[in-house]
Short mmCIF file of C-alpha atoms and ligand atoms in Angstrom, two decimals:
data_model
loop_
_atom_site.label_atom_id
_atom_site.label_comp_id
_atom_site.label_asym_id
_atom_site.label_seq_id
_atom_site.Cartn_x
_atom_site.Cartn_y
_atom_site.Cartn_z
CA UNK K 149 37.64 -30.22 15.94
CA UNK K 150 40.46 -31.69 14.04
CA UNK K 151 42.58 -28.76 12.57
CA UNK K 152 44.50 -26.69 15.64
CA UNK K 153 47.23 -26.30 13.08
CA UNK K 154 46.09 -22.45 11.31
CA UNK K 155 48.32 -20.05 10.37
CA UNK K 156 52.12 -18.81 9.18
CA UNK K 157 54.48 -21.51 9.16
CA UNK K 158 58.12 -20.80 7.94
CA UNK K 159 59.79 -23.71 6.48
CA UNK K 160 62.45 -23.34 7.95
CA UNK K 161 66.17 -23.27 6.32
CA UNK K 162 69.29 -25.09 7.77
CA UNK K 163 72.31 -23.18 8.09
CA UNK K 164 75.54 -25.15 7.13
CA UNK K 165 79.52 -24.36 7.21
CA UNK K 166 82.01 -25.10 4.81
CA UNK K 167 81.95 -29.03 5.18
CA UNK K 168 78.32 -28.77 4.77
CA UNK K 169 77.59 -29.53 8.53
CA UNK K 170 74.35 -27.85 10.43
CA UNK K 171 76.23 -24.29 11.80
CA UNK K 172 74.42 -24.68 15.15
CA UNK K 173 75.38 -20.98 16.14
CA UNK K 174 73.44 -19.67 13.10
CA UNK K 175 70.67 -21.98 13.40
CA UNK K 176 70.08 -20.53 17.12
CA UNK K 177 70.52 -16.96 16.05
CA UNK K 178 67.82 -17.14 13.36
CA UNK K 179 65.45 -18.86 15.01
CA UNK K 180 65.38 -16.73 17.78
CA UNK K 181 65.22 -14.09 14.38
CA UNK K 182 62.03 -15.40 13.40
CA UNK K 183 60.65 -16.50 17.04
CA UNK K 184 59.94 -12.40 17.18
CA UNK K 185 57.68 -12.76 14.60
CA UNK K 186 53.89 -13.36 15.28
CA UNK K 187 54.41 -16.45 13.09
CA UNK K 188 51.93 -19.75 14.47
CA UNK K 189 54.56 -22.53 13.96
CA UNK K 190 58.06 -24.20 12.21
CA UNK K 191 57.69 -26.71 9.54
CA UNK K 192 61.08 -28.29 9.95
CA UNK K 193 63.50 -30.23 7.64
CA UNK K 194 61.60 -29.82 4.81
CA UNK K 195 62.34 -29.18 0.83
CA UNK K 196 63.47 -25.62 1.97
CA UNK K 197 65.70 -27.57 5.40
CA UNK K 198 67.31 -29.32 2.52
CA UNK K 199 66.99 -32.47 4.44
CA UNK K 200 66.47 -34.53 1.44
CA UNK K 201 70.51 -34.23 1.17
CA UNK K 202 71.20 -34.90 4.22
CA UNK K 203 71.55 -38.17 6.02
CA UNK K 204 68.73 -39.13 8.71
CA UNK K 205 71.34 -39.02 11.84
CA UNK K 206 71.83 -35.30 10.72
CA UNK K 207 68.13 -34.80 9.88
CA UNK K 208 67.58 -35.96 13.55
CA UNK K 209 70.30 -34.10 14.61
CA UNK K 210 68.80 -30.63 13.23
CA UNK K 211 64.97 -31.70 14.90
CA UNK K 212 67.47 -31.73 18.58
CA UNK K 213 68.33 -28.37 17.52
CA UNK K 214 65.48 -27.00 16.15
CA UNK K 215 63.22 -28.22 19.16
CA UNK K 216 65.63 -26.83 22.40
CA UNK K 217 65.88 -23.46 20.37
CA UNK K 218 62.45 -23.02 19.82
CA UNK K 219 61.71 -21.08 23.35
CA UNK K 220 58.49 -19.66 22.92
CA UNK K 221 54.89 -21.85 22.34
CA UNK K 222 54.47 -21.97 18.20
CA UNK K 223 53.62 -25.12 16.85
CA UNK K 224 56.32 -27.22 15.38
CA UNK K 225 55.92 -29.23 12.34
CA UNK K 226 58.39 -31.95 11.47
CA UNK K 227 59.34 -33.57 7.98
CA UNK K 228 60.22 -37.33 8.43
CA UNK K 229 59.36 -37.79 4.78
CA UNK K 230 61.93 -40.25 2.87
CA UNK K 231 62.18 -42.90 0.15
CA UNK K 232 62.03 -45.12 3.03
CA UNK K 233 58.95 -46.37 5.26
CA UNK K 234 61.67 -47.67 7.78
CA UNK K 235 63.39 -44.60 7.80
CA UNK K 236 60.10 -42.36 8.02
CA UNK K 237 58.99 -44.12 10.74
CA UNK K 238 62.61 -44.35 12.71
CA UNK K 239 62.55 -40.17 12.32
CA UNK K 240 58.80 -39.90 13.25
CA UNK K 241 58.94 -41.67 16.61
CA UNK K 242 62.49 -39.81 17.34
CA UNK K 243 60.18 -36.54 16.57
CA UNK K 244 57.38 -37.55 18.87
CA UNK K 245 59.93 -38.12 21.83
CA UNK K 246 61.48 -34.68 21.39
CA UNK K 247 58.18 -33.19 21.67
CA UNK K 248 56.96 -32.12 18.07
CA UNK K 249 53.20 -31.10 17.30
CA UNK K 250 53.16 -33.22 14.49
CA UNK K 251 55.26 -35.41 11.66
CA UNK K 252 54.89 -35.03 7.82
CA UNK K 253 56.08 -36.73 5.15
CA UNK K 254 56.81 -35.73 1.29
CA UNK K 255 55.02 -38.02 -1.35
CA UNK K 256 57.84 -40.53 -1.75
CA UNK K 257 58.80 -40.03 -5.18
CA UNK K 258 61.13 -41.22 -7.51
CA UNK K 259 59.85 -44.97 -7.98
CA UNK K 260 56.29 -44.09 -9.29
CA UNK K 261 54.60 -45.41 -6.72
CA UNK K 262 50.92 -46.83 -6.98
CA UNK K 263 48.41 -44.60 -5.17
CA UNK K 264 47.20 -47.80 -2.82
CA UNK K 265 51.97 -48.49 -2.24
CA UNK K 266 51.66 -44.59 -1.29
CA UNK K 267 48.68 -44.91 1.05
CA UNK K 268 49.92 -47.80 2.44
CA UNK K 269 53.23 -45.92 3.02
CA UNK K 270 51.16 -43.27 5.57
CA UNK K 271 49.33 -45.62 7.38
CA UNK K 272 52.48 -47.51 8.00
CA UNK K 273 53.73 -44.20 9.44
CA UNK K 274 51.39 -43.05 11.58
CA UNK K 275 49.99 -46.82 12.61
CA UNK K 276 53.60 -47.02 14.22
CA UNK K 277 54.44 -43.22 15.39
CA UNK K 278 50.64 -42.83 16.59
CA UNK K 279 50.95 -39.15 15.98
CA UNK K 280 49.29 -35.77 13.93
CA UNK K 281 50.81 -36.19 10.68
CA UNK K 282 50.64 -33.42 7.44
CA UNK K 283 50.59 -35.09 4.42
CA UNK K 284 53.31 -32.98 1.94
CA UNK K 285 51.41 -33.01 -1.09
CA UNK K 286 54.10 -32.67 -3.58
CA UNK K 287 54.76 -34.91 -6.66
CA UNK K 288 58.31 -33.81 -7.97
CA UNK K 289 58.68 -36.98 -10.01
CA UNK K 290 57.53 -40.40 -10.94
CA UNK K 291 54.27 -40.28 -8.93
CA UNK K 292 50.65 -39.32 -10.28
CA UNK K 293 49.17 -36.48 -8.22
CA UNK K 294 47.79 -37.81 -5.49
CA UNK K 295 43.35 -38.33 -6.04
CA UNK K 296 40.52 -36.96 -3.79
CA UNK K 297 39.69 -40.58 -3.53
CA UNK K 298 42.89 -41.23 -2.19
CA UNK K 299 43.03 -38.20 0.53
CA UNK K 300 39.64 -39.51 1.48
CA UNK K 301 40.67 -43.04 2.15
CA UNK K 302 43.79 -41.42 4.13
CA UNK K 303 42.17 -39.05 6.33
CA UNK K 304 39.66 -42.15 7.66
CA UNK K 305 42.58 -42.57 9.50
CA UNK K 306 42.60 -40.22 12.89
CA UNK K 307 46.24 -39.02 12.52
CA UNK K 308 46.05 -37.63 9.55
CA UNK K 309 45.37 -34.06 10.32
CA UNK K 310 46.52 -31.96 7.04
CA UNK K 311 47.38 -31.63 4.05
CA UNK K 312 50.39 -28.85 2.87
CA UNK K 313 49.43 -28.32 -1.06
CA UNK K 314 52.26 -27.41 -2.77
CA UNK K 315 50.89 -27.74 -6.42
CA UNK K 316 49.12 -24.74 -8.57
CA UNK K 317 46.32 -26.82 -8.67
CA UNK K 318 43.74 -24.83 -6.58
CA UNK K 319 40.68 -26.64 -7.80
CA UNK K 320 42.19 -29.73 -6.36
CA UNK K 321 42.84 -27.75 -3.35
CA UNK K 322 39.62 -26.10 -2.99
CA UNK K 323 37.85 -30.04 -2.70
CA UNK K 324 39.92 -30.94 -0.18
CA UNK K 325 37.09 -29.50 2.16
CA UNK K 326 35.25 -33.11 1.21
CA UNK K 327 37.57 -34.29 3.93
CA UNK K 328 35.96 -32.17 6.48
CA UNK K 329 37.81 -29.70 8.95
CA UNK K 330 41.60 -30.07 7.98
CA UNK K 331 44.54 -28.17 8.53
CA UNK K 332 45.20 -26.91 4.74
CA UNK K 333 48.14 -25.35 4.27
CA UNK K 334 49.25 -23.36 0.82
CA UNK K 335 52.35 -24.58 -0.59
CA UNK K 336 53.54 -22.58 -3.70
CA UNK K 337 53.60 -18.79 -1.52
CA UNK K 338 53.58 -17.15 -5.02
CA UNK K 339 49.44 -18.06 -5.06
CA UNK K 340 49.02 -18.01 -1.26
CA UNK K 341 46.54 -15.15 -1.82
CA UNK K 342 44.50 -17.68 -4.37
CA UNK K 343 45.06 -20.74 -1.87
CA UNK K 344 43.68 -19.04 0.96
CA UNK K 345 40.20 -17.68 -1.60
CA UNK K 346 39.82 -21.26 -1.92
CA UNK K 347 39.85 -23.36 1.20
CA UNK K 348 43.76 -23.11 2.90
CA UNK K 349 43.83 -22.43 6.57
CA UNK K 350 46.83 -21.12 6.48
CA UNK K 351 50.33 -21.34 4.72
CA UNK K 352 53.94 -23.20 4.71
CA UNK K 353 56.71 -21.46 2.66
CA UNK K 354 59.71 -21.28 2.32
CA UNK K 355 59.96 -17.75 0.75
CA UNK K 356 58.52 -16.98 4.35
CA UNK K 357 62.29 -16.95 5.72
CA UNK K 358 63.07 -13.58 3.55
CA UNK K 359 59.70 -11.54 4.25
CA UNK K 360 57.50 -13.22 7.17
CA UNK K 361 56.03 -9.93 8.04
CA UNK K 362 54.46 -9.77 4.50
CA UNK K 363 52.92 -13.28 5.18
CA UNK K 364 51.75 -12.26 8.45
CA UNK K 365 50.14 -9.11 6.70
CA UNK K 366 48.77 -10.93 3.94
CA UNK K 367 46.95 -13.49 6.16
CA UNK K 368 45.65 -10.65 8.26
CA UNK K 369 44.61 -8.66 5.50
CA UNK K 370 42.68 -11.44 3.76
CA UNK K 371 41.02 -12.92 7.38
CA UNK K 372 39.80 -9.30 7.64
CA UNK K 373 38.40 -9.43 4.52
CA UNK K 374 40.49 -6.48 2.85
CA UNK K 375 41.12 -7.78 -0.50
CA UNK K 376 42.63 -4.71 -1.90
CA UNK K 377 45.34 -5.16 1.02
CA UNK K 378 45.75 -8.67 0.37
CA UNK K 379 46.22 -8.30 -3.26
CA UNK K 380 48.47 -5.69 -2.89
CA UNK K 381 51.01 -7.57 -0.72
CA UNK K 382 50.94 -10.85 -2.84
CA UNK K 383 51.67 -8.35 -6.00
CA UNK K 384 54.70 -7.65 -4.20
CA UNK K 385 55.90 -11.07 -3.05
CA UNK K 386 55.42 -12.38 -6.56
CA UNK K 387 57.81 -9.66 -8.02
CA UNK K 388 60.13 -10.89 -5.14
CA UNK K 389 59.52 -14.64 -5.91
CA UNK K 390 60.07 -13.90 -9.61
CA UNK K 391 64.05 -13.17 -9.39
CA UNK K 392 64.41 -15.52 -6.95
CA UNK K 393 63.06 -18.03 -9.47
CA UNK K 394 65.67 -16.26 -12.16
CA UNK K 395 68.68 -16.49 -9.58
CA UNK K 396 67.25 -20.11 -8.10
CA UNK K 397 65.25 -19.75 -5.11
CA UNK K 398 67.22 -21.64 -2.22
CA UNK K 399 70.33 -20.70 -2.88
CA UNK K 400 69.13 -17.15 -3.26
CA UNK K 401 67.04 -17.11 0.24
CA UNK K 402 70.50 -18.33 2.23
CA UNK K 403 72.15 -15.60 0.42
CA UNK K 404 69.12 -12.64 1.41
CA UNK K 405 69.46 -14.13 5.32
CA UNK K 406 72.96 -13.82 5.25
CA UNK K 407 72.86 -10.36 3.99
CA UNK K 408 70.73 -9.55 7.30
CA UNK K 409 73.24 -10.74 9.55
CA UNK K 410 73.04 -14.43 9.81
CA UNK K 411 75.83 -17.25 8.94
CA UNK K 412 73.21 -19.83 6.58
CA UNK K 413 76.46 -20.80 4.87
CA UNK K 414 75.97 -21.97 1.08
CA UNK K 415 73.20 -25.06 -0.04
CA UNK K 416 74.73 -28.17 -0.38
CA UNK K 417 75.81 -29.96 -3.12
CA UNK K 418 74.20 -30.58 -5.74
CA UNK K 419 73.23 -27.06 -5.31
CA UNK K 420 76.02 -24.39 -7.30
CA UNK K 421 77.38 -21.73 -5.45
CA UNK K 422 75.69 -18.41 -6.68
CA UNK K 423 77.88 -16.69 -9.73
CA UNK K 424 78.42 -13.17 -8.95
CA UNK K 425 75.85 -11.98 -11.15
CA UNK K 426 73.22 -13.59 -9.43
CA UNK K 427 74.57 -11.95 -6.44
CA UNK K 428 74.06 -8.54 -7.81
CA UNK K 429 70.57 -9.15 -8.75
CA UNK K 430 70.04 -10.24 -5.21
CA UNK K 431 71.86 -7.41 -3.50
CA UNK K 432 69.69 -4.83 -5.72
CA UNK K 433 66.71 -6.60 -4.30
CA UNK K 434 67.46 -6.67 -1.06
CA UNK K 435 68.42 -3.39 -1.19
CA UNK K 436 64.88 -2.27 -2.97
CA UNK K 437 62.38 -4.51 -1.85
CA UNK K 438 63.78 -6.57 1.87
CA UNK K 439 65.84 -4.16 3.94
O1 LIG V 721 57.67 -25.34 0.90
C1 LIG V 721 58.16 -24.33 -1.13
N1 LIG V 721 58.14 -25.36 -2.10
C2 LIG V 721 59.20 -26.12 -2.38
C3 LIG V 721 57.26 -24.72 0.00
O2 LIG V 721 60.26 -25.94 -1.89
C4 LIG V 721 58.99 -27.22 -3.34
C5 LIG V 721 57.67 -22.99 -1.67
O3 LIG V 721 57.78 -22.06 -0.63
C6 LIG V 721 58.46 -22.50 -2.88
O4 LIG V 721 59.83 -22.55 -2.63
C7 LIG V 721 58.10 -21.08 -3.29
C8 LIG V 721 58.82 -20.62 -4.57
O5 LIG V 721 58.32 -21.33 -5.68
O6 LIG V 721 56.74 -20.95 -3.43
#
């Protein structure tokens, strides 16, 4: 059996102060938030950690942090992913010493990389970290989506355990079970309901941070086999998920955290502060819909 990796991950958000440096007070607090949720696991520095704007001795900084806070046994999932093999790698093996489950990496983007460069870029990866490693199916820019023929040549490989889909394609997602017992995780939580009908074992978000319990009833609901429940709760995250689209989602989940008592401090820059009618939209929200 491959895939011990099932389940409600949050992807978890980093908490900065005013010089945008991790706020390792917050970052304790809410985790030991979210550690009272019957959540399976972290996925850590990720889109949602904003660690693709922050530099890899603060990236490796925040997986110190993340891993001594982290008291009770949930799986931890790291992000190593970068423009850089060398880098990757460097963050990977730092990972595997600190004790994480398992590394991932985004698709590197950016350069429109060949499928057979971006293949090549994994196996480099795991050939020299030698551990479980997600692949973070997610093509911002420059790249083709990744092919089935591609995942299949990657998963020949032993260390390459999962896949976290975070595309709308479901069809593509749904013949990922050609690759034989994975851990499949649903990326986009507005179709987590849809990802889970067709094939994902469970589900990394980052929307997960505002409403876990909803995720943890959805994913209940559907291994139960109550649709009607299921349905029910993902009509209500995708209200949620629509203003937070409208107000832009990451700076609007720090904002909803804060609001329940913990310090996440604004997104950094490039990221605009939110205007103050954004904020009202979010504090009508929260005040209907998350408190
Ligand atoms: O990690 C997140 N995707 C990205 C998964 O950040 C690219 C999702 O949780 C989305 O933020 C969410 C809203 O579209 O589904």
């Amino acid at each position: 059996m491959k895939n011990k990796y099932n389940g409600i991950y949050v992807a978890l958000m980093t908490p900065f102060d005013k010089n945008e440096k991790i706020n390792a007070k917050a970052l304790e607090q809410y985790v030991n938030y979210l550690l009272k949720f019957d959540i399976q696991g972290f996925y850590v520095g990720g889109s949602t950690g904003e660690a693709l704007m922050m530099q890899d001795n603060e990236r490796k900084e925040l997986f110190k942090l993340v891993k001594k806070y982290t008291t009770k046994d949930i799986k931890l999932i790291v992000h190593v992913g970068s423009l850089s093999t060398k880098s990757a790698i460097d963050m990977g093996l730092y990972a595997k010493e600190l004790g994480y489950d398992a590394i991932s990496a985004v698709v590197p983007f950016y350069y429109g990389l060949s499928q057979d460069e971006i293949i090549q870029y994994y196996l480099d990866i795991v050939n020299s970290v030698k551990h479980d490693m997600v692949i973070y199916n997610f093509s911002p820019s420059g790249n083709s989506p990744l092919t089935l023929q591609t995942f299949k040549k990657l998963f020949e490989n032993e260390h390459i355990i999962g896949i976290k889909h975070t595309s709308q394609n479901l069809f593509a997602l749904n013949q990922f079970k050609a690759l034989g017992d994975v851990a499949l995780f649903n990326g986009y939580d507005e179709v987590m309901l849809a990802g889970l009908s067709m094939g994902a074992t469970g589900g990394i978000g980052s929307t997960y941070n505002i409403m876990p319990q909803k995720y943890i009833d959805l994913y209940t609901a559907f291994n139960e086999g109550n649709m009607k429940k299921a349905k029910s709760i993902q009509d209500e995250i995708c209200d949620i998920i629509t203003t937070l689209i409208e107000c832009g989602v990451l700076p609007s989940e720090k904002y909803l955290v804060s609001k329940a008592g913990f310090d996440m401090g604004d997104c950094k820059k490039p990221f605009a502060k939110l205007s103050l009618d954004k904020k009202k939209i979010l504090d009508k929200l929260y005040k209907e819909k998350l408190s």
